[in-house]
CSV table of C-alpha atoms in Angstrom, one decimal:
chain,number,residue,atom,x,y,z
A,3,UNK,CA,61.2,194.2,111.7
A,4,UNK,CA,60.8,197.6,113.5
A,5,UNK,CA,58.0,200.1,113.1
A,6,UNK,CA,58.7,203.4,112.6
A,7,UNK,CA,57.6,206.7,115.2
A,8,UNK,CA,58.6,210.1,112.4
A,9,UNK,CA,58.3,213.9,113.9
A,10,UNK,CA,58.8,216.1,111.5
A,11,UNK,CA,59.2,220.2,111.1
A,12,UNK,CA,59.2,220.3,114.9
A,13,UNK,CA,60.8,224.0,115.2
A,14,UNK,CA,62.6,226.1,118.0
A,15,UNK,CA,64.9,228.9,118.9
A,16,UNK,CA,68.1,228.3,119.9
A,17,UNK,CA,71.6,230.4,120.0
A,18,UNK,CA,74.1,228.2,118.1
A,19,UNK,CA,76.5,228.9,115.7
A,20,UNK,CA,80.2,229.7,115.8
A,21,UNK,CA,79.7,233.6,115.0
A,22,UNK,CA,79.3,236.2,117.6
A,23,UNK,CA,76.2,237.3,116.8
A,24,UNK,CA,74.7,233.6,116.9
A,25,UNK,CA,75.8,233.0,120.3
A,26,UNK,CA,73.5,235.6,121.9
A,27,UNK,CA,70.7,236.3,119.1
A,28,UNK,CA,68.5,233.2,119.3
A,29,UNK,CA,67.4,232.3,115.8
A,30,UNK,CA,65.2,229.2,114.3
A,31,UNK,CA,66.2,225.5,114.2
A,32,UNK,CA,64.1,223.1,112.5
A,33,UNK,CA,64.3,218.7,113.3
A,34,UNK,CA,63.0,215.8,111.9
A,35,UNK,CA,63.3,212.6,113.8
A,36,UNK,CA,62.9,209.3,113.3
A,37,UNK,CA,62.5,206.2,115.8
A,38,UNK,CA,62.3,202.3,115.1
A,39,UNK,CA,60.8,200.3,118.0
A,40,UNK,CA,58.7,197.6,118.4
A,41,UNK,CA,55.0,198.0,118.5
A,42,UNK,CA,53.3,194.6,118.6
A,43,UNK,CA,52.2,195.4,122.5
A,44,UNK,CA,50.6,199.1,122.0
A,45,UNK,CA,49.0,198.0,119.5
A,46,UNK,CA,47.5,194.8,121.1
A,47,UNK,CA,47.1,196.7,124.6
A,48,UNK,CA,46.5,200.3,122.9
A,49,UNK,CA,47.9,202.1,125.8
A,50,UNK,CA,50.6,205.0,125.0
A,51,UNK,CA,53.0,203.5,128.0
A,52,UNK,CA,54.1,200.4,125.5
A,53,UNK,CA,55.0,202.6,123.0
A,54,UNK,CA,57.1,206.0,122.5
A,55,UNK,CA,54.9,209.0,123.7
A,56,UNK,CA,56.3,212.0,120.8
A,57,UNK,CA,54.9,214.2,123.0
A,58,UNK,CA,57.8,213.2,125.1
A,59,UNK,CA,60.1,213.2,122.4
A,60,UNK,CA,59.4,216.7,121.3
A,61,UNK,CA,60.0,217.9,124.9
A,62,UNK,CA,63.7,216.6,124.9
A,63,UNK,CA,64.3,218.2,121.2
A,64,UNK,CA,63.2,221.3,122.5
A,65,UNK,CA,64.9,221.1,125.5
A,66,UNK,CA,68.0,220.5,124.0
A,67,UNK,CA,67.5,223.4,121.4
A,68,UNK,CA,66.3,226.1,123.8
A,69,UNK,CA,69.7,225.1,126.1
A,70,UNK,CA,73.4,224.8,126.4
A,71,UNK,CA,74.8,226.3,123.2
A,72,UNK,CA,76.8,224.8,120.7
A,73,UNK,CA,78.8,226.1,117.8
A,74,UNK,CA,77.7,223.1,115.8
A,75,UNK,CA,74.6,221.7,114.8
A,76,UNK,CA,76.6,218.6,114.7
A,77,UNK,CA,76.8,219.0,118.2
A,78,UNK,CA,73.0,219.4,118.5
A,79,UNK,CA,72.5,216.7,116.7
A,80,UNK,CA,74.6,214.1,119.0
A,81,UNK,CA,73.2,215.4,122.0
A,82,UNK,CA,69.9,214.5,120.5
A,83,UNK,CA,71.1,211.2,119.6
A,84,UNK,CA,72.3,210.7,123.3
A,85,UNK,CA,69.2,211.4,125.1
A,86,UNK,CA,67.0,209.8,122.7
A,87,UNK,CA,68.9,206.5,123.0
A,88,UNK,CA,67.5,206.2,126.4
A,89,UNK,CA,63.7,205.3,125.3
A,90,UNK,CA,63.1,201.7,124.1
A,91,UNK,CA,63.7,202.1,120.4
A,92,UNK,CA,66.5,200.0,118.0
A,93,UNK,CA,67.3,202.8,116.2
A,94,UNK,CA,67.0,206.6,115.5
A,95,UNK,CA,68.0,208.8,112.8
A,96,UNK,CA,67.9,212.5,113.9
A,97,UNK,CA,67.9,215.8,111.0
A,98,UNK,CA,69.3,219.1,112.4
A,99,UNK,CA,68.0,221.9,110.1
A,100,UNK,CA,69.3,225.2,110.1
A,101,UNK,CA,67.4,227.8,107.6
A,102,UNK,CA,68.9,230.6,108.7
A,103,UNK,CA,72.4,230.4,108.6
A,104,UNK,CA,74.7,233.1,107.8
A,105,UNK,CA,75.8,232.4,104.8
A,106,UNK,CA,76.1,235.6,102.2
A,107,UNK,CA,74.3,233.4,99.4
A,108,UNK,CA,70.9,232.1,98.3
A,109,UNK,CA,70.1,228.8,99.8
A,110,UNK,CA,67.3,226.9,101.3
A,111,UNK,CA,68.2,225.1,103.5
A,112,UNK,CA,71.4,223.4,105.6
A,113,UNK,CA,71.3,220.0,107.7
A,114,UNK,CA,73.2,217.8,109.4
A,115,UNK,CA,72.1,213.6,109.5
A,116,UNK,CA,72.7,211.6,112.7
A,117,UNK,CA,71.9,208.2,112.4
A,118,UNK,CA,72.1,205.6,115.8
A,119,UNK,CA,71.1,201.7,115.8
A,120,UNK,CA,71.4,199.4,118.9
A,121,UNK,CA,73.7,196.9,119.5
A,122,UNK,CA,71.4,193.6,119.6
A,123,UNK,CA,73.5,191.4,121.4
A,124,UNK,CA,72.9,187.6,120.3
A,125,UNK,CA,71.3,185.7,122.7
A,126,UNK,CA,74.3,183.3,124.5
A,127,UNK,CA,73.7,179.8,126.5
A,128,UNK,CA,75.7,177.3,128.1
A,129,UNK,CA,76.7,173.4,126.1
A,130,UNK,CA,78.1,170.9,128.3
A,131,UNK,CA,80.3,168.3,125.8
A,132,UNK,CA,82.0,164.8,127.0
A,133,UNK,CA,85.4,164.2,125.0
A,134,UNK,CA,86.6,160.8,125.4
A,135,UNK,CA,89.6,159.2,123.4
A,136,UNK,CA,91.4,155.5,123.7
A,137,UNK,CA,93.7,155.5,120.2
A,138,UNK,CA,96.7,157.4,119.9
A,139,UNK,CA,97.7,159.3,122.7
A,140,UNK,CA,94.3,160.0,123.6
A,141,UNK,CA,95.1,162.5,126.1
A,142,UNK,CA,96.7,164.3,123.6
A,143,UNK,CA,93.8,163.9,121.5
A,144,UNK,CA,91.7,165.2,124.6
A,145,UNK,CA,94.0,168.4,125.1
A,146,UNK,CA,94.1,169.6,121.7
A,147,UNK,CA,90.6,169.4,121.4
A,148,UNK,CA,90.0,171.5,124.4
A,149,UNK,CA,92.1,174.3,122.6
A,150,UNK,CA,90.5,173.9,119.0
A,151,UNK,CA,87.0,174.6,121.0
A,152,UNK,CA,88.4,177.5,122.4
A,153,UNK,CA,88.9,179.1,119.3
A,154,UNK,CA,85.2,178.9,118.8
A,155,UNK,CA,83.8,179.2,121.4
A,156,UNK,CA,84.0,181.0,125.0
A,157,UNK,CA,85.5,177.9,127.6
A,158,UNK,CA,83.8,178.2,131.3
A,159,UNK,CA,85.1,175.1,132.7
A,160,UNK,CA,87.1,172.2,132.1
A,161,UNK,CA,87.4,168.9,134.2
A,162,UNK,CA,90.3,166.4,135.0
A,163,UNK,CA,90.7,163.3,132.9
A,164,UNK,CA,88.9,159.8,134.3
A,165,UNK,CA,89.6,157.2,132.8
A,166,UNK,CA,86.8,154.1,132.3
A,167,UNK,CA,87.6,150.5,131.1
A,168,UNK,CA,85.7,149.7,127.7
A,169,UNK,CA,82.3,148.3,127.4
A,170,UNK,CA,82.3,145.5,124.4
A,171,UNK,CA,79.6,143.3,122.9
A,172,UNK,CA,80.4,139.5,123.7
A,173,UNK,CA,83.4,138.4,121.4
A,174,UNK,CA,84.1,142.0,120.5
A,175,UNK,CA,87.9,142.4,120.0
A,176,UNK,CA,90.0,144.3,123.8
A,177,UNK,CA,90.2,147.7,123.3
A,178,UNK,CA,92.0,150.2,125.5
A,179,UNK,CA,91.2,151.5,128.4
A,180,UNK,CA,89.0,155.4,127.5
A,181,UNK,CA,90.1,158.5,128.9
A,182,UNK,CA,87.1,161.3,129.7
A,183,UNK,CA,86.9,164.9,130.1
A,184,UNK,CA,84.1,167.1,130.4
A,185,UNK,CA,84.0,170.7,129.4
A,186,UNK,CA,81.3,173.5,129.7
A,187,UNK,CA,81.3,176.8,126.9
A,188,UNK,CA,78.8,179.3,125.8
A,189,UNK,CA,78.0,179.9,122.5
A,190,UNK,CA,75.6,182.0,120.4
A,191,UNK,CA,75.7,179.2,117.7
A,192,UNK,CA,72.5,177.1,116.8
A,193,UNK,CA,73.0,173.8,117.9
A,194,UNK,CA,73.2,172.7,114.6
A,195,UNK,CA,76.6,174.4,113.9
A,196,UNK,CA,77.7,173.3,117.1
A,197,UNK,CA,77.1,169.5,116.1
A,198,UNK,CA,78.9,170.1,112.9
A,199,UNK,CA,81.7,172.1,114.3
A,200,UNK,CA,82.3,169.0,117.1
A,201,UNK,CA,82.1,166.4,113.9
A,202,UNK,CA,84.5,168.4,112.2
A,203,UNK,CA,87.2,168.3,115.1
A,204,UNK,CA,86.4,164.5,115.4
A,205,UNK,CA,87.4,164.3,111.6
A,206,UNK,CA,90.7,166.2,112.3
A,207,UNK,CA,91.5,164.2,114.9
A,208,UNK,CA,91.4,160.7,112.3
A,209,UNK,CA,88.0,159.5,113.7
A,210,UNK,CA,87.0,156.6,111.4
A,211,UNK,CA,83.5,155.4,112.3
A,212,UNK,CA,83.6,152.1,110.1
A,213,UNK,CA,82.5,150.1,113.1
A,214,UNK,CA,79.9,149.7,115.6
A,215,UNK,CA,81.6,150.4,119.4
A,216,UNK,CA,84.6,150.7,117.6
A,217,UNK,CA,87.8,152.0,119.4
A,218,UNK,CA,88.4,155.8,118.0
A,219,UNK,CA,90.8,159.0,118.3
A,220,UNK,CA,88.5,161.4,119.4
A,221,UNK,CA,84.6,161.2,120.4
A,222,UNK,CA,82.5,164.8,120.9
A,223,UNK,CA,79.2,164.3,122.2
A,224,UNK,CA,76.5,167.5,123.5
A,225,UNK,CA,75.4,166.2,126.5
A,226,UNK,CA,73.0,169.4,127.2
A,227,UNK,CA,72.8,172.6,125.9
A,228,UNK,CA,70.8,175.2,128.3
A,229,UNK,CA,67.2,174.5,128.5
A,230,UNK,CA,67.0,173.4,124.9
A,231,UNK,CA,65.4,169.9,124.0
A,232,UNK,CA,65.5,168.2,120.5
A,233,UNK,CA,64.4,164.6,119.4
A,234,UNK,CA,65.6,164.7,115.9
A,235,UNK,CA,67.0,162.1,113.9
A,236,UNK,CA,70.4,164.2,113.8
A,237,UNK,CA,70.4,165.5,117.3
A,238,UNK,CA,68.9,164.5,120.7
A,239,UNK,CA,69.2,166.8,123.9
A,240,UNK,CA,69.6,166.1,126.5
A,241,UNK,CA,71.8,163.2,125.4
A,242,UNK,CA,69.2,160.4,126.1
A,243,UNK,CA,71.7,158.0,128.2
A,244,UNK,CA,74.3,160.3,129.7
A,245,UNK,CA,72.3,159.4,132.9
A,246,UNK,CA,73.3,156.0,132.9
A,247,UNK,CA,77.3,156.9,132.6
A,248,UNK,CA,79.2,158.2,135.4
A,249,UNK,CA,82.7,159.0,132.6
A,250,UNK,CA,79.9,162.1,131.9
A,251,UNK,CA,78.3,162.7,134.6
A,252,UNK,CA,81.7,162.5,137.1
A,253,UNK,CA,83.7,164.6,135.2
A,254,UNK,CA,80.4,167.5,135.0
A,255,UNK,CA,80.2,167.5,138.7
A,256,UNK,CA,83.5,168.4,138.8
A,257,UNK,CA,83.3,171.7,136.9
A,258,UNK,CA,79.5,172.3,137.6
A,259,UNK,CA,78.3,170.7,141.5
A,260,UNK,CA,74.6,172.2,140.8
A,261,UNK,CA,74.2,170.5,137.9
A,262,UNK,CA,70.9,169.4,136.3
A,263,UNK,CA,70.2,166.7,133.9
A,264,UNK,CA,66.5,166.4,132.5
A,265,UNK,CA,65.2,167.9,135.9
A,266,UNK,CA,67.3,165.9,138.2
A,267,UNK,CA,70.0,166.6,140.2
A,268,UNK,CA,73.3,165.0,138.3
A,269,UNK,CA,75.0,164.7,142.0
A,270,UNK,CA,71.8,162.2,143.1
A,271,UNK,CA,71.6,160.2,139.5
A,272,UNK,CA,75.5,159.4,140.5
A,273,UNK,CA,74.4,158.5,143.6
A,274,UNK,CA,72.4,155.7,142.3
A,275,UNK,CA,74.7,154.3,139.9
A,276,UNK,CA,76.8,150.8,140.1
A,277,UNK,CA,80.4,151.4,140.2
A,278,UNK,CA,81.3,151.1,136.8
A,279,UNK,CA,85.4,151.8,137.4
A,280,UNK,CA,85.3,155.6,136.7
A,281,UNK,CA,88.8,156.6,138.3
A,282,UNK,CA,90.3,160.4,137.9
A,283,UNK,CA,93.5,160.3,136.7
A,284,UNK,CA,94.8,164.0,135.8
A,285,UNK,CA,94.0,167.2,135.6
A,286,UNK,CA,93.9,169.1,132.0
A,287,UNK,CA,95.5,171.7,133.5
A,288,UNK,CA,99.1,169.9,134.2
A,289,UNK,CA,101.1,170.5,130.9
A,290,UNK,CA,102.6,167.7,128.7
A,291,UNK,CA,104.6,167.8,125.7
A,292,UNK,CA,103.2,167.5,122.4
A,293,UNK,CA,105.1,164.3,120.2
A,294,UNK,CA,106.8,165.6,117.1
A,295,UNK,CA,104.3,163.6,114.7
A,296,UNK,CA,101.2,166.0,116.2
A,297,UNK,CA,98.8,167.4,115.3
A,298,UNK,CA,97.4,163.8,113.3
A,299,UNK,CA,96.7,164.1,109.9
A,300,UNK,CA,93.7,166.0,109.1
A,301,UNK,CA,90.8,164.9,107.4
A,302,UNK,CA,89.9,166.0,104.0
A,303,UNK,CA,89.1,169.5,103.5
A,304,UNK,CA,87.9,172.5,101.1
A,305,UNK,CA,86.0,174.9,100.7
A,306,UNK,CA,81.9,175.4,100.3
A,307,UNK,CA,79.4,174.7,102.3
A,308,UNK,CA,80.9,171.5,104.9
A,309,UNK,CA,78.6,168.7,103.0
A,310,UNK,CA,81.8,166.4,102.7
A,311,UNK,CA,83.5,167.6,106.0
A,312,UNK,CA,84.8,170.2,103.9
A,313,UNK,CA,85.4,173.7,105.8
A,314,UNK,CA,82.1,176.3,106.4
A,315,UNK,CA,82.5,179.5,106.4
A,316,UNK,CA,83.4,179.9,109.9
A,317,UNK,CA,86.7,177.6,109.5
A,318,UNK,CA,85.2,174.3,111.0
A,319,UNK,CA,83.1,172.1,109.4
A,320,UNK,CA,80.4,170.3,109.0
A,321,UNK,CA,79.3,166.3,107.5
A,322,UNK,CA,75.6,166.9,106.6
A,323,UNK,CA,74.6,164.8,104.1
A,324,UNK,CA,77.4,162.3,103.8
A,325,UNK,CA,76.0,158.5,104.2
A,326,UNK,CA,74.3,158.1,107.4
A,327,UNK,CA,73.0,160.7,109.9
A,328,UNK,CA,75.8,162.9,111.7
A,329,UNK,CA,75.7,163.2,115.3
A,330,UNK,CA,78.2,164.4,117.9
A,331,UNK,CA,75.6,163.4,120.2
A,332,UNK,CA,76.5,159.7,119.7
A,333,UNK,CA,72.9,158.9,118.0
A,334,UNK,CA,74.3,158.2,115.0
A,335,UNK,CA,78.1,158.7,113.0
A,336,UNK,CA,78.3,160.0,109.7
A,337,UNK,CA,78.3,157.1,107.7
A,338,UNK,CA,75.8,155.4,109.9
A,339,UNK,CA,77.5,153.4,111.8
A,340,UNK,CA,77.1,153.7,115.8
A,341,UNK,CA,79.4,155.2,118.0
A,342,UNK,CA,80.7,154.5,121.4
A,343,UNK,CA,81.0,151.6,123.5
A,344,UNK,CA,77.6,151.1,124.6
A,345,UNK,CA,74.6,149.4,123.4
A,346,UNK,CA,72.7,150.7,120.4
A,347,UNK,CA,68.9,151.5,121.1
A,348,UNK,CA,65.7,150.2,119.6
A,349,UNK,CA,66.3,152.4,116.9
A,350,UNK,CA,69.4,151.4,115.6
A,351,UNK,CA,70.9,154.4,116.8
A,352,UNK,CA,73.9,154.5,118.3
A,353,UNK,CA,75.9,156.3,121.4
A,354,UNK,CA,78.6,158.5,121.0
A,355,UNK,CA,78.9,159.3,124.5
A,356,UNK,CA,79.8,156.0,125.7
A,357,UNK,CA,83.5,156.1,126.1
A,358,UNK,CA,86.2,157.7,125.1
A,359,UNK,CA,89.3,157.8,126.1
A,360,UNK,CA,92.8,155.6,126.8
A,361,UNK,CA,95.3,156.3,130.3
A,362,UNK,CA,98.4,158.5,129.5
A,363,UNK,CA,98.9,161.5,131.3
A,364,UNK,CA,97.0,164.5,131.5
A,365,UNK,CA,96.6,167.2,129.3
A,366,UNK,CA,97.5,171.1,129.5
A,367,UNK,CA,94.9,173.7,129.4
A,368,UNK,CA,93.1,176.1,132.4
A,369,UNK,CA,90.6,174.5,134.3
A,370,UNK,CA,88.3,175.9,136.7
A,371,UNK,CA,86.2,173.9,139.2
A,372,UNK,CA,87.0,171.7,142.2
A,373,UNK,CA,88.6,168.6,142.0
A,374,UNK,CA,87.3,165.5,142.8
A,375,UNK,CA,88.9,162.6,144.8
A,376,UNK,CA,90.8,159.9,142.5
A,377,UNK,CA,88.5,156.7,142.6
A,378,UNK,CA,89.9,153.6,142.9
A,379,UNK,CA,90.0,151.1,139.6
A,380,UNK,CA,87.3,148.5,139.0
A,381,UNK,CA,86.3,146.2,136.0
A,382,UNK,CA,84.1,147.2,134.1
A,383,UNK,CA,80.6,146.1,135.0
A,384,UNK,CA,78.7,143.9,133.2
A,385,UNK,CA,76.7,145.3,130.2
A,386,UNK,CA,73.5,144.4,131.6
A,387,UNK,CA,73.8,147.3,133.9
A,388,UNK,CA,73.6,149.8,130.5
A,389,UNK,CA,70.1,149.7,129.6
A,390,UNK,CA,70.0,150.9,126.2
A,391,UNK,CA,66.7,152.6,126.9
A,392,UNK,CA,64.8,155.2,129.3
């Protein structure tokens, strides 16, 4: 909350007004001013320079009265408005008060109101997500999700499709090859809506999590999100294992070379890593044609507030507090069971951003960032070379 600065009665001559008379006979005008700012540091330092001097502030209202005329106090008011705006304050409301204007009645007094607040704009970072797919068309599945993100949120990069042959537990039934894609946005979203609006796109995509390292439509996982950490139950960033996987950490170099991934550079983790049969296949940005059956049939929805995967306020939404413990970030699925097609931790939690994703062709949205050489295909290694743990 603000503090409040008020000036009040602070009086000058001036000639405005639309009569003659007014224009060259200077006569008395009368403002009361008020400023919200933030205090906290004069206060704690005491010193006048963290704070709004009035002194100074009386000096521009006089200024402004005693020069260029106007035939409105309207007028006087805005450029009051204006030059105030230009000290550190959120807001300002400005009262131009003239007693003695010519009008043939009794009166006491005649003002105008000005009223000015800053626009705060919310504080933006940058969420780098994996989407992965291997049921279904999954490049299909990877495409549309690209776009329903969009809508959201602003896109900054997008990466080609790699594709990465399944990790299974011993017996587990083949599954399709998974397709990957990275993309990077910027959002002013708490990371909590983020997580629900990405489980909410999984949903309308069909995603069925009734099985551990089950196959799926459409995986969403936050890999990192600015210089944000969390180690909740629901949520951990940075995604505790995406340094083991080069389907994440390939795709991210393409669209971001620099990157970072808990204080190490993502180009020398790759460099470090078995071959594990990442290949890229296509770019996003090469258009295909949508089947007539699409978009999938969506998952349940309705109004109120997203506890059943039913639609929040903003459109998308959420699966708090169905069975289980959400998370797009793989830890855990919303009806408990693991996601992914790696190993689940010590925790029983499981990962979401192990795979995702089955070879078909590419999908069509803008991309930005270089591309990388295609790799060629190897089996997938053995899954002793997936630690389950840091």
């Amino acid at each position: 909350m603000s503090d409040r600065i008020s000036l009040t009665g602070l009086r000058a001559q001036g000639t405005h007004g639309v009569l003659d008379h007014e224009k060259v006979e200077p006569q008395d005008f009368v403002v009361d001013v008020d400023l919200w700012l933030e205090t906290s540091d004069a206060v704690e330092s005491d010193d006048v320079a963290q704070t709004v001097s009035y002194a100074d502030v009386a000096d521009e209202i006089v200024a402004i009265i005693e020069g260029e005329h106007a035939d409105l106090i309207e007028t006087l008011a805005h450029r009051m408005i204006t030059r105030l705006s230009e000290f550190p304050v959120d807001g300002i409301a400005v009262t131009v008060h003239k007693p003695h204007a010519p009008i043939p009645h009794q009166f006491e007094d005649v003002s105008v109101t000005m009223e000015w607040w800053r626009t705060i704009e919310p504080d933006t970072y940058e969420v780098v997500i994996s989407l992965g797919s291997n049921l279904d068309h999954p490049h299909i599945h990877i495409r549309s999700a690209v776009e329903e993100i969009g809508i959201s949120y602003d896109v900054l990069a997008v990466s080609g499709i790699y594709e990465t042959a399944p990790l299974l537990e011993e017996g587990q039934t083949p599954q399709p090859n998974y397709m990957n894609a990275v993309i990077m946005v910027r959002t002013s979203k708490e990371l909590e809506h983020v997580l629900e609006d990405l489980q909410f796109i999984e949903d309308q995509h069909g995603r069925v999590r009734d099985a551990r390292w089950g196959a799926r439509t459409l995986d969403l996982d936050i890999i990192k999100a600015a210089h944000f950490a969390s180690n909740s139950p629901r949520l951990t960033i940075p995604h505790p294992r995406a340094h083991l996987r080069r389907f994440v950490l390939e795709p991210w170099l393409e669209i971001e070379p620099e990157a970072t991934l808990a204080g190490r550079r993502v180009d020398e983790i790759v460099a470090n890593l078995p071959d594990q049969g990442v290949r890229r296949v296509d770019a996003l940005s090469e258009a295909i044609a949508l089947p007539a059956f699409w978009p999938p049939v969506a998952a349940d929805s309705a109004s109120g507030n997203g506890s059943d995967g039913s639609a929040s306020g903003n459109g998308l939404a959420g699966t708090t507090g169905t069975a289980g413990t959400a998370s797009a970030d793989g830890l855990a699925d919303v009806d408990g069971s693991a996601s992914g097609n790696g190993s689940a931790g010590p925790d029983g939690l499981a990962d979401a951003v192990d795979s995702t994703s089955a070879g078909d062709s590419a999908t069509a949205v803008p991309r930005t960032g270089s591309v990388a050489p295609a790799r060629s295909a190897s089996s997938a290694p053995p899954e002793s070379q997936f630690p389950d743990v840091l």
